[in-house]
Amino acid sequence: MSKASKNLWEGAGTFLIGLPLWLFTEDVHVPVVTLTKVGLVMMCVGGALVATGLYQRARAKG
């Protein structure tokens, strides 16, 4: 598996795990962190990984 494909899969997975955290955990109270913020951060990291994977794939084809 190429590095671009790995980044695309990991980014999509991270984004898809962060999305329900962001959408559905407003009423859950955890002492240290806010799960909605964790979900938002995971979505941002996942989006960055997907963008990196797309860039690497486009660069390899060119």
mmCIF file of the C-alpha atoms, coordinates in Angstrom:
data_MODEL
# 
_entry.id   MODEL 
# 
loop_
_atom_site.group_PDB 
_atom_site.id 
_atom_site.type_symbol 
_atom_site.label_atom_id 
_atom_site.label_alt_id 
_atom_site.label_comp_id 
_atom_site.label_asym_id 
_atom_site.label_entity_id 
_atom_site.label_seq_id 
_atom_site.pdbx_PDB_ins_code 
_atom_site.Cartn_x 
_atom_site.Cartn_y 
_atom_site.Cartn_z 
_atom_site.occupancy 
_atom_site.B_iso_or_equiv 
_atom_site.pdbx_formal_charge 
_atom_site.auth_seq_id 
_atom_site.auth_comp_id 
_atom_site.auth_asym_id 
_atom_site.auth_atom_id 
_atom_site.pdbx_PDB_model_num 
ATOM 1  C CA . MET A 1 1  ? 0.000   0.000  0.000   1.00 0.00 ? 1  MET A CA 1 
ATOM 2  C CA . SER A 1 2  ? 1.438   3.342  -0.984  1.00 0.00 ? 2  SER A CA 1 
ATOM 3  C CA . LYS A 1 3  ? 1.832   6.199  1.441   1.00 0.00 ? 3  LYS A CA 1 
ATOM 4  C CA . ALA A 1 4  ? -0.843  8.210  -0.382  1.00 0.00 ? 4  ALA A CA 1 
ATOM 5  C CA . SER A 1 5  ? -3.385  5.406  -0.052  1.00 0.00 ? 5  SER A CA 1 
ATOM 6  C CA . LYS A 1 6  ? -2.500  4.950  3.598   1.00 0.00 ? 6  LYS A CA 1 
ATOM 7  C CA . ASN A 1 7  ? -3.052  8.658  4.280   1.00 0.00 ? 7  ASN A CA 1 
ATOM 8  C CA . LEU A 1 8  ? -6.372  8.603  2.426   1.00 0.00 ? 8  LEU A CA 1 
ATOM 9  C CA . TRP A 1 9  ? -7.678  5.604  4.395   1.00 0.00 ? 9  TRP A CA 1 
ATOM 10 C CA . GLU A 1 10 ? -6.445  6.879  7.757   1.00 0.00 ? 10 GLU A CA 1 
ATOM 11 C CA . GLY A 1 11 ? -7.822  10.349 7.088   1.00 0.00 ? 11 GLY A CA 1 
ATOM 12 C CA . ALA A 1 12 ? -11.220 9.066  6.044   1.00 0.00 ? 12 ALA A CA 1 
ATOM 13 C CA . GLY A 1 13 ? -11.388 6.806  9.098   1.00 0.00 ? 13 GLY A CA 1 
ATOM 14 C CA . THR A 1 14 ? -10.364 9.571  11.466  1.00 0.00 ? 14 THR A CA 1 
ATOM 15 C CA . PHE A 1 15 ? -12.886 11.940 9.927   1.00 0.00 ? 15 PHE A CA 1 
ATOM 16 C CA . LEU A 1 16 ? -15.675 9.363  10.144  1.00 0.00 ? 16 LEU A CA 1 
ATOM 17 C CA . ILE A 1 17 ? -14.919 8.657  13.810  1.00 0.00 ? 17 ILE A CA 1 
ATOM 18 C CA . GLY A 1 18 ? -14.792 12.370 14.652  1.00 0.00 ? 18 GLY A CA 1 
ATOM 19 C CA . LEU A 1 19 ? -18.075 13.197 12.923  1.00 0.00 ? 19 LEU A CA 1 
ATOM 20 C CA . PRO A 1 20 ? -20.415 11.329 15.308  1.00 0.00 ? 20 PRO A CA 1 
ATOM 21 C CA . LEU A 1 21 ? -18.400 12.558 18.285  1.00 0.00 ? 21 LEU A CA 1 
ATOM 22 C CA . TRP A 1 22 ? -18.945 16.123 17.126  1.00 0.00 ? 22 TRP A CA 1 
ATOM 23 C CA . LEU A 1 23 ? -22.621 15.621 16.297  1.00 0.00 ? 23 LEU A CA 1 
ATOM 24 C CA . PHE A 1 24 ? -23.937 13.461 19.121  1.00 0.00 ? 24 PHE A CA 1 
ATOM 25 C CA . THR A 1 25 ? -21.918 14.013 22.299  1.00 0.00 ? 25 THR A CA 1 
ATOM 26 C CA . GLU A 1 26 ? -23.096 17.428 23.483  1.00 0.00 ? 26 GLU A CA 1 
ATOM 27 C CA . ASP A 1 27 ? -24.814 16.013 26.587  1.00 0.00 ? 27 ASP A CA 1 
ATOM 28 C CA . VAL A 1 28 ? -21.978 13.659 27.578  1.00 0.00 ? 28 VAL A CA 1 
ATOM 29 C CA . HIS A 1 29 ? -19.826 15.070 30.363  1.00 0.00 ? 29 HIS A CA 1 
ATOM 30 C CA . VAL A 1 30 ? -16.248 13.852 30.686  1.00 0.00 ? 30 VAL A CA 1 
ATOM 31 C CA . PRO A 1 31 ? -14.061 15.443 33.395  1.00 0.00 ? 31 PRO A CA 1 
ATOM 32 C CA . VAL A 1 32 ? -11.026 16.425 31.316  1.00 0.00 ? 32 VAL A CA 1 
ATOM 33 C CA . VAL A 1 33 ? -12.121 17.024 27.713  1.00 0.00 ? 33 VAL A CA 1 
ATOM 34 C CA . THR A 1 34 ? -15.226 17.986 25.780  1.00 0.00 ? 34 THR A CA 1 
ATOM 35 C CA . LEU A 1 35 ? -16.068 15.217 23.332  1.00 0.00 ? 35 LEU A CA 1 
ATOM 36 C CA . THR A 1 36 ? -17.538 17.632 20.792  1.00 0.00 ? 36 THR A CA 1 
ATOM 37 C CA . LYS A 1 37 ? -14.191 19.429 20.645  1.00 0.00 ? 37 LYS A CA 1 
ATOM 38 C CA . VAL A 1 38 ? -12.334 16.120 20.357  1.00 0.00 ? 38 VAL A CA 1 
ATOM 39 C CA . GLY A 1 39 ? -14.603 15.214 17.441  1.00 0.00 ? 39 GLY A CA 1 
ATOM 40 C CA . LEU A 1 40 ? -13.930 18.531 15.747  1.00 0.00 ? 40 LEU A CA 1 
ATOM 41 C CA . VAL A 1 41 ? -10.173 18.120 16.149  1.00 0.00 ? 41 VAL A CA 1 
ATOM 42 C CA . MET A 1 42 ? -10.368 14.568 14.778  1.00 0.00 ? 42 MET A CA 1 
ATOM 43 C CA . MET A 1 43 ? -12.318 15.822 11.768  1.00 0.00 ? 43 MET A CA 1 
ATOM 44 C CA . CYS A 1 44 ? -9.690  18.497 11.099  1.00 0.00 ? 44 CYS A CA 1 
ATOM 45 C CA . VAL A 1 45 ? -6.843  16.002 11.384  1.00 0.00 ? 45 VAL A CA 1 
ATOM 46 C CA . GLY A 1 46 ? -8.708  13.560 9.141   1.00 0.00 ? 46 GLY A CA 1 
ATOM 47 C CA . GLY A 1 47 ? -9.311  16.263 6.561   1.00 0.00 ? 47 GLY A CA 1 
ATOM 48 C CA . ALA A 1 48 ? -5.644  17.202 6.609   1.00 0.00 ? 48 ALA A CA 1 
ATOM 49 C CA . LEU A 1 49 ? -4.649  13.554 6.101   1.00 0.00 ? 49 LEU A CA 1 
ATOM 50 C CA . VAL A 1 50 ? -7.056  13.201 3.183   1.00 0.00 ? 50 VAL A CA 1 
ATOM 51 C CA . ALA A 1 51 ? -5.709  16.389 1.615   1.00 0.00 ? 51 ALA A CA 1 
ATOM 52 C CA . THR A 1 52 ? -2.143  15.137 2.064   1.00 0.00 ? 52 THR A CA 1 
ATOM 53 C CA . GLY A 1 53 ? -3.024  11.782 0.510   1.00 0.00 ? 53 GLY A CA 1 
ATOM 54 C CA . LEU A 1 54 ? -4.688  13.455 -2.462  1.00 0.00 ? 54 LEU A CA 1 
ATOM 55 C CA . TYR A 1 55 ? -1.670  15.690 -2.943  1.00 0.00 ? 55 TYR A CA 1 
ATOM 56 C CA . GLN A 1 56 ? 0.714   12.739 -2.779  1.00 0.00 ? 56 GLN A CA 1 
ATOM 57 C CA . ARG A 1 57 ? -1.375  10.758 -5.239  1.00 0.00 ? 57 ARG A CA 1 
ATOM 58 C CA . ALA A 1 58 ? -1.556  13.688 -7.683  1.00 0.00 ? 58 ALA A CA 1 
ATOM 59 C CA . ARG A 1 59 ? 2.174   14.294 -7.361  1.00 0.00 ? 59 ARG A CA 1 
ATOM 60 C CA . ALA A 1 60 ? 2.982   10.621 -8.034  1.00 0.00 ? 60 ALA A CA 1 
ATOM 61 C CA . LYS A 1 61 ? 0.853   10.524 -11.195 1.00 0.00 ? 61 LYS A CA 1 
ATOM 62 C CA . GLY A 1 62 ? 2.392   13.690 -12.622 1.00 0.00 ? 62 GLY A CA 1 
# 
